Amino acid sequence: MEDPVVLFVDDDENLLMGLKRRLRGKFNFDTAIGPLEAIAKIKDGARYAVCVADMRMPEMDGVQLLAEVAKLSPDTVGMMLTGNADQKTAVEAINQGRIFRFFNKPCEDDELITGVSAGLRQYQLITAEKALIEQTLAGSVKVLTEVLAQLNPTIFGKAMRAKRWCDRIAGPIGYPHPWELGLAALLAPIGYVSLPPDILARLGEDKALQPLERDVVRRTPEVARNLISHIPRLEQVAQIVYLQYRDYDGSGFPADGPQGQDIPLGSRILRILNDLGKIVESDLVVQQHFEELRQKPKRYDLALLDKIELALADIDPSYDQSTFPEGTEHDIYLKHLRMGDFLMTDIETRDGHVLLTHGNYVSEVQLQRLRVFQKLHQFHEPIRIRRGGGGTGAEE
């Protein structure tokens, strides 16, 4: 592993050449003539353990430069070298530029060497702690995801799909920490470890639950939060998961949680993706899925729903009237039925009750009524439907 590099920045090229001669063999170092060259080097991929910057430079002073370096390379230790050591300069340097040490010009070689050596030790402390936390984090997450995968592969598969969706939408919606969102989606169902095997099995098969069982499942985000919050740096992820079923209008779980824009952005996203995952059969997401979600507008941040639709929804060719003017026929399960589908067979319960007859298009009201009945009755499935062709009423 290469020794950490120290960057000296000054607009005086002669001063930089003098530093090279005086410090040769003491450090592995680089130089930049002025702040713009220093920033360009960092943006091009150069990594520095310590950055020693002159205060008075054109284009950008040392305080501004070190503040910019802190944004581009947060682990880099900043130091200031100046011939104008007034109190105001020192305060600005420390407060704005995250300065570790402050040197006056002219600076004796021994003082500079001692200070830079301390900066290198500080860098080693920072990076060692960061590596330890990241290894702990990665190991803890790996254990939790493996537990979930062993517990129920179907539920784990849905969590992985939700994470892929998060990876796709994070950029377009401007999510500040994409890794956080993806991790929250992956760990969202980890609270299911507290469920009895029979309830877990029915969840994996999308089977209806009894009221008491639904209440038990409803509280699993609290279990998930308690598990995740013990992992370093995942406090925010734990809160996102805890509020994943909090409705935008203030209903949902937990009963006393925030509402509207006070709900964390990640939780508002998971609220949408959780319900989307219940109606999407594969990785293909289409506009009609979002039309179905909009039937319950109080649940979601609708502006966010629009953004997620733009980022995720593809065009379903079975709804393309120009390509399929007569529609296409499909055998589907009831959970995949959509508004506008034309029924080729009756929708009938196992005990012989016909809820919807063939020869009709499915309306919004009928679809909502069917969803209620599905919680109480078993139906003959699959059913035959025709999808596409643009019909909205009874067949002519």
Short mmCIF file of C-alpha atoms in Angstrom, two decimals:
data_model
loop_
_atom_site.label_atom_id
_atom_site.label_comp_id
_atom_site.label_asym_id
_atom_site.label_seq_id
_atom_site.Cartn_x
_atom_site.Cartn_y
_atom_site.Cartn_z
CA MET A 1 0.00 0.00 0.00
CA GLU A 2 1.38 3.43 -0.97
CA ASP A 3 2.23 5.99 1.68
CA PRO A 4 -0.42 8.70 2.11
CA VAL A 5 0.23 11.83 0.04
CA VAL A 6 0.49 15.42 1.29
CA LEU A 7 -0.62 18.21 -1.08
CA PHE A 8 0.94 21.70 -0.81
CA VAL A 9 -1.00 24.49 -2.55
CA ASP A 10 0.38 27.97 -3.23
CA ASP A 11 0.24 30.42 -6.11
CA ASP A 12 4.01 31.03 -5.73
CA GLU A 13 5.78 28.37 -7.78
CA ASN A 14 9.20 29.30 -6.31
CA LEU A 15 7.90 28.68 -2.78
CA LEU A 16 6.61 25.24 -3.81
CA MET A 17 9.98 24.36 -5.37
CA GLY A 18 11.68 25.40 -2.12
CA LEU A 19 9.35 23.15 -0.13
CA LYS A 20 10.23 20.24 -2.38
CA ARG A 21 13.93 20.71 -1.71
CA ARG A 22 13.50 21.15 2.04
CA LEU A 23 11.05 18.30 2.61
CA ARG A 24 12.41 15.76 0.13
CA GLY A 25 12.49 12.35 1.81
CA LYS A 26 10.28 13.47 4.68
CA PHE A 27 6.87 12.89 3.04
CA ASN A 28 5.27 11.50 -0.07
CA PHE A 29 3.94 14.80 -1.41
CA ASP A 30 2.53 16.62 -4.41
CA THR A 31 2.14 20.33 -5.26
CA ALA A 32 -0.48 22.46 -6.99
CA ILE A 33 0.07 25.98 -8.31
CA GLY A 34 -3.06 27.71 -7.08
CA PRO A 35 -6.44 26.44 -5.85
CA LEU A 36 -7.91 25.61 -9.26
CA GLU A 37 -5.14 23.14 -10.04
CA ALA A 38 -5.58 21.53 -6.62
CA ILE A 39 -9.32 21.07 -7.13
CA ALA A 40 -8.76 19.71 -10.64
CA LYS A 41 -6.35 17.08 -9.31
CA ILE A 42 -8.81 15.91 -6.68
CA LYS A 43 -11.66 15.77 -9.20
CA ASP A 44 -9.42 13.72 -11.51
CA GLY A 45 -9.06 11.11 -8.78
CA ALA A 46 -5.96 12.12 -6.81
CA ARG A 47 -6.27 11.21 -3.12
CA TYR A 48 -4.54 13.23 -0.43
CA ALA A 49 -4.19 12.57 3.27
CA VAL A 50 -3.25 16.17 4.09
CA CYS A 51 -3.72 19.43 2.19
CA VAL A 52 -1.56 22.41 3.25
CA ALA A 53 -2.88 25.59 1.60
CA ASP A 54 -1.66 29.19 1.50
CA MET A 55 -4.21 31.73 2.67
CA ARG A 56 -3.73 34.49 0.10
CA MET A 57 -4.24 33.17 -3.44
CA PRO A 58 -6.07 34.47 -6.51
CA GLU A 59 -9.42 32.95 -7.63
CA MET A 60 -10.01 31.48 -4.16
CA ASP A 61 -8.41 31.99 -0.74
CA GLY A 62 -7.15 29.15 1.44
CA VAL A 63 -10.29 29.01 3.59
CA GLN A 64 -12.51 28.61 0.53
CA LEU A 65 -10.15 26.04 -0.99
CA LEU A 66 -10.03 23.86 2.11
CA ALA A 67 -13.80 24.06 2.47
CA GLU A 68 -14.10 22.82 -1.14
CA VAL A 69 -11.51 20.08 -0.49
CA ALA A 70 -13.57 18.96 2.52
CA LYS A 71 -16.59 18.51 0.22
CA LEU A 72 -14.66 16.60 -2.46
CA SER A 73 -12.49 14.55 -0.11
CA PRO A 74 -14.00 14.52 3.41
CA ASP A 75 -11.19 12.45 4.94
CA THR A 76 -8.43 14.86 3.86
CA VAL A 77 -6.93 16.79 6.79
CA GLY A 78 -6.73 20.53 6.06
CA MET A 79 -3.91 22.85 7.17
CA MET A 80 -3.34 26.57 6.64
CA LEU A 81 -0.05 28.37 5.87
CA THR A 82 -0.23 32.18 5.85
CA GLY A 83 1.79 35.33 6.37
CA ASN A 84 -1.25 37.24 7.64
CA ALA A 85 -2.11 35.62 10.95
CA ASP A 86 -4.84 37.94 12.20
CA GLN A 87 -7.51 36.60 14.52
CA LYS A 88 -10.33 36.90 11.96
CA THR A 89 -8.39 34.80 9.45
CA ALA A 90 -7.71 32.12 12.05
CA VAL A 91 -11.37 31.92 13.11
CA GLU A 92 -12.60 31.70 9.51
CA ALA A 93 -10.02 29.06 8.74
CA ILE A 94 -11.06 26.87 11.65
CA ASN A 95 -14.83 27.36 11.34
CA GLN A 96 -15.25 27.24 7.56
CA GLY A 97 -12.35 25.20 6.30
CA ARG A 98 -12.21 22.45 8.95
CA ILE A 99 -8.55 23.29 9.64
CA PHE A 100 -6.46 20.88 11.73
CA ARG A 101 -3.39 23.13 12.12
CA PHE A 102 -2.56 26.78 11.40
CA PHE A 103 1.03 27.84 10.46
CA ASN A 104 2.52 31.32 10.18
CA LYS A 105 4.95 32.33 7.43
CA PRO A 106 7.84 31.97 7.57
CA CYS A 107 7.51 28.53 9.10
CA GLU A 108 10.51 26.62 10.40
CA ASP A 109 11.06 23.23 8.79
CA ASP A 110 10.85 21.35 12.10
CA GLU A 111 7.52 23.00 12.97
CA LEU A 112 6.08 22.20 9.55
CA ILE A 113 7.31 18.60 9.65
CA THR A 114 5.89 18.09 13.12
CA GLY A 115 2.53 19.58 12.12
CA VAL A 116 2.22 17.61 8.88
CA SER A 117 3.20 14.40 10.70
CA ALA A 118 0.38 15.06 13.19
CA GLY A 119 -1.98 15.59 10.24
CA LEU A 120 -0.97 12.22 8.77
CA ARG A 121 -1.65 10.52 12.10
CA GLN A 122 -5.06 12.22 12.22
CA TYR A 123 -5.81 10.96 8.71
CA GLN A 124 -4.86 7.42 9.74
CA LEU A 125 -7.19 7.64 12.73
CA ILE A 126 -10.06 8.88 10.56
CA THR A 127 -9.65 6.25 7.87
CA ALA A 128 -9.06 3.41 10.33
CA GLU A 129 -12.25 4.25 12.21
CA LYS A 130 -14.17 4.59 8.96
CA ALA A 131 -12.89 1.22 7.70
CA LEU A 132 -13.85 -0.44 10.98
CA ILE A 133 -17.35 1.01 10.89
CA GLU A 134 -17.84 0.06 7.23
CA GLN A 135 -16.66 -3.50 7.86
CA THR A 136 -18.98 -3.76 10.86
CA LEU A 137 -21.81 -2.30 8.82
CA ALA A 138 -21.25 -4.62 5.86
CA GLY A 139 -20.98 -7.66 8.12
CA SER A 140 -24.12 -6.81 10.08
CA VAL A 141 -26.19 -6.16 6.96
CA LYS A 142 -24.93 -9.41 5.42
CA VAL A 143 -26.08 -11.35 8.49
CA LEU A 144 -29.54 -9.75 8.45
CA THR A 145 -30.09 -10.31 4.72
CA GLU A 146 -28.95 -13.92 4.97
CA VAL A 147 -31.39 -14.48 7.84
CA LEU A 148 -34.19 -13.02 5.71
CA ALA A 149 -33.20 -15.10 2.67
CA GLN A 150 -33.24 -18.29 4.73
CA LEU A 151 -36.46 -17.33 6.49
CA ASN A 152 -38.50 -16.87 3.32
CA PRO A 153 -36.85 -16.70 -0.14
CA THR A 154 -40.00 -15.28 -1.72
CA ILE A 155 -40.15 -12.30 0.64
CA PHE A 156 -36.39 -11.78 0.26
CA GLY A 157 -36.80 -11.81 -3.53
CA LYS A 158 -39.40 -9.06 -3.29
CA ALA A 159 -37.08 -7.02 -1.07
CA MET A 160 -34.30 -7.39 -3.64
CA ARG A 161 -36.69 -6.20 -6.35
CA ALA A 162 -37.64 -3.17 -4.23
CA LYS A 163 -33.94 -2.39 -3.82
CA ARG A 164 -33.48 -2.50 -7.61
CA TRP A 165 -36.37 -0.07 -7.95
CA CYS A 166 -34.73 2.21 -5.40
CA ASP A 167 -31.46 2.10 -7.32
CA ARG A 168 -33.34 3.21 -10.45
CA ILE A 169 -35.29 6.07 -8.90
CA ALA A 170 -32.70 7.51 -6.48
CA GLY A 171 -31.01 9.66 -9.14
CA PRO A 172 -34.12 10.96 -10.94
CA ILE A 173 -35.86 11.99 -7.70
CA GLY A 174 -32.66 13.46 -6.22
CA TYR A 175 -32.39 11.21 -3.16
CA PRO A 176 -29.44 12.57 -1.12
CA HIS A 177 -27.98 9.21 0.02
CA PRO A 178 -28.89 6.45 -2.49
CA TRP A 179 -27.14 3.70 -0.48
CA GLU A 180 -29.38 4.53 2.47
CA LEU A 181 -32.56 4.18 0.40
CA GLY A 182 -31.49 0.87 -1.18
CA LEU A 183 -30.51 -0.56 2.19
CA ALA A 184 -33.83 0.50 3.73
CA ALA A 185 -35.70 -1.32 0.94
CA LEU A 186 -33.58 -4.44 1.42
CA LEU A 187 -34.08 -4.49 5.20
CA ALA A 188 -37.71 -3.33 5.19
CA PRO A 189 -39.15 -6.84 5.83
CA ILE A 190 -36.54 -7.93 8.40
CA GLY A 191 -39.16 -7.54 11.13
CA TYR A 192 -40.83 -10.67 9.74
CA VAL A 193 -38.31 -12.71 11.75
CA SER A 194 -40.70 -12.26 14.69
CA LEU A 195 -43.66 -13.90 12.89
CA PRO A 196 -44.90 -17.45 13.45
CA PRO A 197 -44.06 -19.80 10.53
CA ASP A 198 -47.68 -20.22 9.41
CA ILE A 199 -48.24 -16.45 9.07
CA LEU A 200 -44.91 -16.08 7.30
CA ALA A 201 -45.81 -18.82 4.83
CA ARG A 202 -49.15 -17.20 3.97
CA LEU A 203 -47.43 -13.83 3.51
CA GLY A 204 -44.97 -15.37 1.07
CA GLU A 205 -47.87 -16.85 -0.92
CA ASP A 206 -49.93 -13.63 -0.79
CA LYS A 207 -52.75 -15.42 1.03
CA ALA A 208 -55.35 -13.58 3.11
CA LEU A 209 -54.72 -13.14 6.85
CA GLN A 210 -57.14 -13.03 9.76
CA PRO A 211 -57.61 -9.63 11.54
CA LEU A 212 -55.43 -10.57 14.52
CA GLU A 213 -52.73 -11.88 12.20
CA ARG A 214 -52.82 -8.68 10.16
CA ASP A 215 -52.32 -6.71 13.37
CA VAL A 216 -49.23 -8.77 14.22
CA VAL A 217 -47.79 -8.22 10.75
CA ARG A 218 -48.62 -4.53 10.95
CA ARG A 219 -46.24 -4.11 13.90
CA THR A 220 -43.22 -5.76 12.26
CA PRO A 221 -41.63 -2.41 11.26
CA GLU A 222 -41.14 -1.75 14.98
CA VAL A 223 -39.24 -5.02 15.31
CA ALA A 224 -37.20 -4.11 12.25
CA ARG A 225 -36.32 -0.69 13.66
CA ASN A 226 -35.12 -2.23 16.91
CA LEU A 227 -32.89 -4.67 15.04
CA ILE A 228 -31.41 -2.17 12.59
CA SER A 229 -30.85 0.65 15.08
CA HIS A 230 -28.14 -1.38 16.83
CA ILE A 231 -25.95 -1.25 13.70
CA PRO A 232 -23.58 1.77 13.54
CA ARG A 233 -24.57 4.51 11.05
CA LEU A 234 -27.97 2.94 10.29
CA GLU A 235 -30.09 5.04 12.64
CA GLN A 236 -31.72 6.86 9.70
CA VAL A 237 -32.31 3.58 7.85
CA ALA A 238 -34.00 2.21 10.99
CA GLN A 239 -36.34 5.22 11.11
CA ILE A 240 -37.19 4.91 7.40
CA VAL A 241 -38.11 1.24 7.88
CA TYR A 242 -40.12 2.00 11.03
CA LEU A 243 -42.32 4.51 9.17
CA GLN A 244 -42.65 2.55 5.90
CA TYR A 245 -46.41 2.03 6.42
CA ARG A 246 -47.18 5.53 7.67
CA ASP A 247 -49.77 7.07 5.31
CA TYR A 248 -49.31 10.57 3.93
CA ASP A 249 -52.59 11.71 5.54
CA GLY A 250 -51.37 10.66 9.00
CA SER A 251 -53.08 7.26 9.20
CA GLY A 252 -51.34 3.90 9.17
CA PHE A 253 -48.59 2.60 11.44
CA PRO A 254 -47.49 3.89 13.89
CA ALA A 255 -50.67 5.60 15.04
CA ASP A 256 -48.86 8.58 16.55
CA GLY A 257 -46.31 9.14 13.80
CA PRO A 258 -45.67 12.14 11.52
CA GLN A 259 -47.71 13.01 8.45
CA GLY A 260 -47.23 14.70 5.09
CA GLN A 261 -43.80 16.09 4.36
CA ASP A 262 -42.71 15.40 7.95
CA ILE A 263 -42.55 11.68 7.08
CA PRO A 264 -38.97 10.90 5.97
CA LEU A 265 -38.57 10.86 2.20
CA GLY A 266 -37.32 7.28 2.31
CA SER A 267 -40.42 6.15 4.20
CA ARG A 268 -42.70 7.89 1.69
CA ILE A 269 -40.90 6.05 -1.09
CA LEU A 270 -41.20 2.67 0.64
CA ARG A 271 -44.92 3.32 1.26
CA ILE A 272 -45.36 3.49 -2.51
CA LEU A 273 -43.00 0.64 -3.41
CA ASN A 274 -44.51 -1.72 -0.81
CA ASP A 275 -47.95 -1.41 -2.39
CA LEU A 276 -46.48 -1.46 -5.90
CA GLY A 277 -44.79 -4.76 -5.07
CA LYS A 278 -48.15 -6.32 -4.21
CA ILE A 279 -49.60 -5.72 -7.67
CA VAL A 280 -46.54 -6.13 -9.89
CA GLU A 281 -45.91 -9.68 -11.08
CA SER A 282 -42.33 -9.24 -12.34
CA ASP A 283 -39.71 -6.51 -12.72
CA LEU A 284 -41.88 -4.89 -15.41
CA VAL A 285 -43.70 -1.85 -14.02
CA VAL A 286 -46.26 -0.09 -16.22
CA GLN A 287 -48.42 3.02 -15.98
CA GLN A 288 -51.52 0.99 -15.19
CA HIS A 289 -49.93 -0.13 -11.91
CA PHE A 290 -49.67 3.48 -10.83
CA GLU A 291 -53.26 4.12 -11.91
CA GLU A 292 -54.28 1.43 -9.45
CA LEU A 293 -52.23 3.01 -6.66
CA ARG A 294 -53.92 6.36 -7.28
CA GLN A 295 -57.23 4.82 -6.25
CA LYS A 296 -56.00 5.31 -2.67
CA PRO A 297 -54.57 8.85 -2.89
CA LYS A 298 -54.51 9.53 0.86
CA ARG A 299 -51.82 6.89 1.34
CA TYR A 300 -49.16 8.52 -0.78
CA ASP A 301 -47.21 11.67 -1.51
CA LEU A 302 -48.79 12.13 -4.95
CA ALA A 303 -46.04 14.43 -6.27
CA LEU A 304 -43.52 11.76 -5.30
CA LEU A 305 -45.72 9.08 -6.88
CA ASP A 306 -45.58 10.99 -10.18
CA LYS A 307 -41.76 11.15 -10.02
CA ILE A 308 -41.45 7.44 -9.27
CA GLU A 309 -43.79 6.62 -12.14
CA LEU A 310 -41.65 8.65 -14.54
CA ALA A 311 -38.54 6.82 -13.35
CA LEU A 312 -39.97 3.28 -13.25
CA ALA A 313 -42.96 2.86 -15.53
CA ASP A 314 -42.47 1.26 -18.95
CA ILE A 315 -44.99 1.02 -21.76
CA ASP A 316 -47.00 -2.19 -21.64
CA PRO A 317 -47.45 -3.37 -25.26
CA SER A 318 -50.73 -5.06 -24.38
CA TYR A 319 -52.16 -1.55 -23.88
CA ASP A 320 -50.76 -0.16 -27.11
CA GLN A 321 -53.87 0.42 -29.19
CA SER A 322 -51.99 1.06 -32.43
CA THR A 323 -50.01 -2.20 -32.18
CA PHE A 324 -52.80 -4.29 -30.67
CA PRO A 325 -56.03 -2.64 -31.82
CA GLU A 326 -58.09 -5.70 -30.86
CA GLY A 327 -56.28 -6.37 -27.58
CA THR A 328 -54.52 -9.55 -26.46
CA GLU A 329 -55.84 -12.40 -24.33
CA HIS A 330 -54.21 -13.51 -21.07
CA ASP A 331 -54.80 -16.06 -18.31
CA ILE A 332 -54.17 -14.20 -15.05
CA TYR A 333 -54.68 -14.42 -11.30
CA LEU A 334 -57.11 -11.96 -9.75
CA LYS A 335 -54.39 -9.98 -8.01
CA HIS A 336 -53.14 -8.96 -11.48
CA LEU A 337 -56.55 -7.79 -12.74
CA ARG A 338 -56.61 -4.14 -13.85
CA MET A 339 -59.16 -1.52 -14.72
CA GLY A 340 -60.14 -1.77 -18.37
CA ASP A 341 -59.56 -5.53 -18.64
CA PHE A 342 -62.31 -7.30 -20.62
CA LEU A 343 -63.59 -10.44 -18.87
CA MET A 344 -63.67 -13.56 -21.04
CA THR A 345 -64.79 -15.73 -18.08
CA ASP A 346 -66.88 -15.12 -14.97
CA ILE A 347 -65.20 -14.18 -11.70
CA GLU A 348 -66.67 -16.76 -9.34
CA THR A 349 -66.02 -17.79 -5.74
CA ARG A 350 -65.26 -21.40 -4.86
CA ASP A 351 -68.73 -21.73 -3.32
CA GLY A 352 -70.42 -20.71 -6.58
CA HIS A 353 -71.10 -16.97 -6.09
CA VAL A 354 -70.52 -14.98 -9.31
CA LEU A 355 -69.11 -11.56 -8.51
CA LEU A 356 -68.51 -10.31 -12.09
CA THR A 357 -69.80 -11.84 -15.30
CA HIS A 358 -67.90 -12.31 -18.55
CA GLY A 359 -68.49 -9.95 -21.45
CA ASN A 360 -67.82 -6.75 -19.45
CA TYR A 361 -64.94 -4.36 -18.88
CA VAL A 362 -63.68 -4.04 -15.31
CA SER A 363 -64.43 -0.64 -13.79
CA GLU A 364 -62.69 1.12 -10.90
CA VAL A 365 -65.59 0.45 -8.52
CA GLN A 366 -65.74 -3.23 -9.49
CA LEU A 367 -62.00 -3.65 -8.96
CA GLN A 368 -62.19 -2.10 -5.49
CA ARG A 369 -65.15 -4.33 -4.59
CA LEU A 370 -63.26 -7.38 -5.81
CA ARG A 371 -60.26 -6.50 -3.64
CA VAL A 372 -62.52 -6.47 -0.57
CA PHE A 373 -64.07 -9.84 -1.50
CA GLN A 374 -60.62 -11.38 -2.02
CA LYS A 375 -59.88 -10.90 1.68
CA LEU A 376 -62.97 -12.93 2.62
CA HIS A 377 -63.43 -15.54 -0.14
CA GLN A 378 -61.47 -17.87 -2.38
CA PHE A 379 -62.03 -17.63 -6.13
CA HIS A 380 -61.60 -19.91 -9.13
CA GLU A 381 -58.31 -18.87 -10.73
CA PRO A 382 -56.81 -18.14 -13.18
CA ILE A 383 -59.36 -16.23 -15.24
CA ARG A 384 -59.29 -15.32 -18.92
CA ILE A 385 -59.22 -11.64 -19.90
CA ARG A 386 -58.56 -9.52 -22.96
CA ARG A 387 -56.25 -6.59 -22.38
CA GLY A 388 -55.82 -3.60 -24.68
CA GLY A 389 -57.90 -2.31 -27.58
CA GLY A 390 -59.01 0.82 -25.76
CA GLY A 391 -62.40 -0.38 -24.50
CA THR A 392 -63.90 1.28 -21.42
CA GLY A 393 -67.50 0.09 -21.43
CA ALA A 394 -69.52 -2.96 -22.43
CA GLU A 395 -68.33 -4.81 -25.52
CA GLU A 396 -70.14 -3.86 -28.68
#
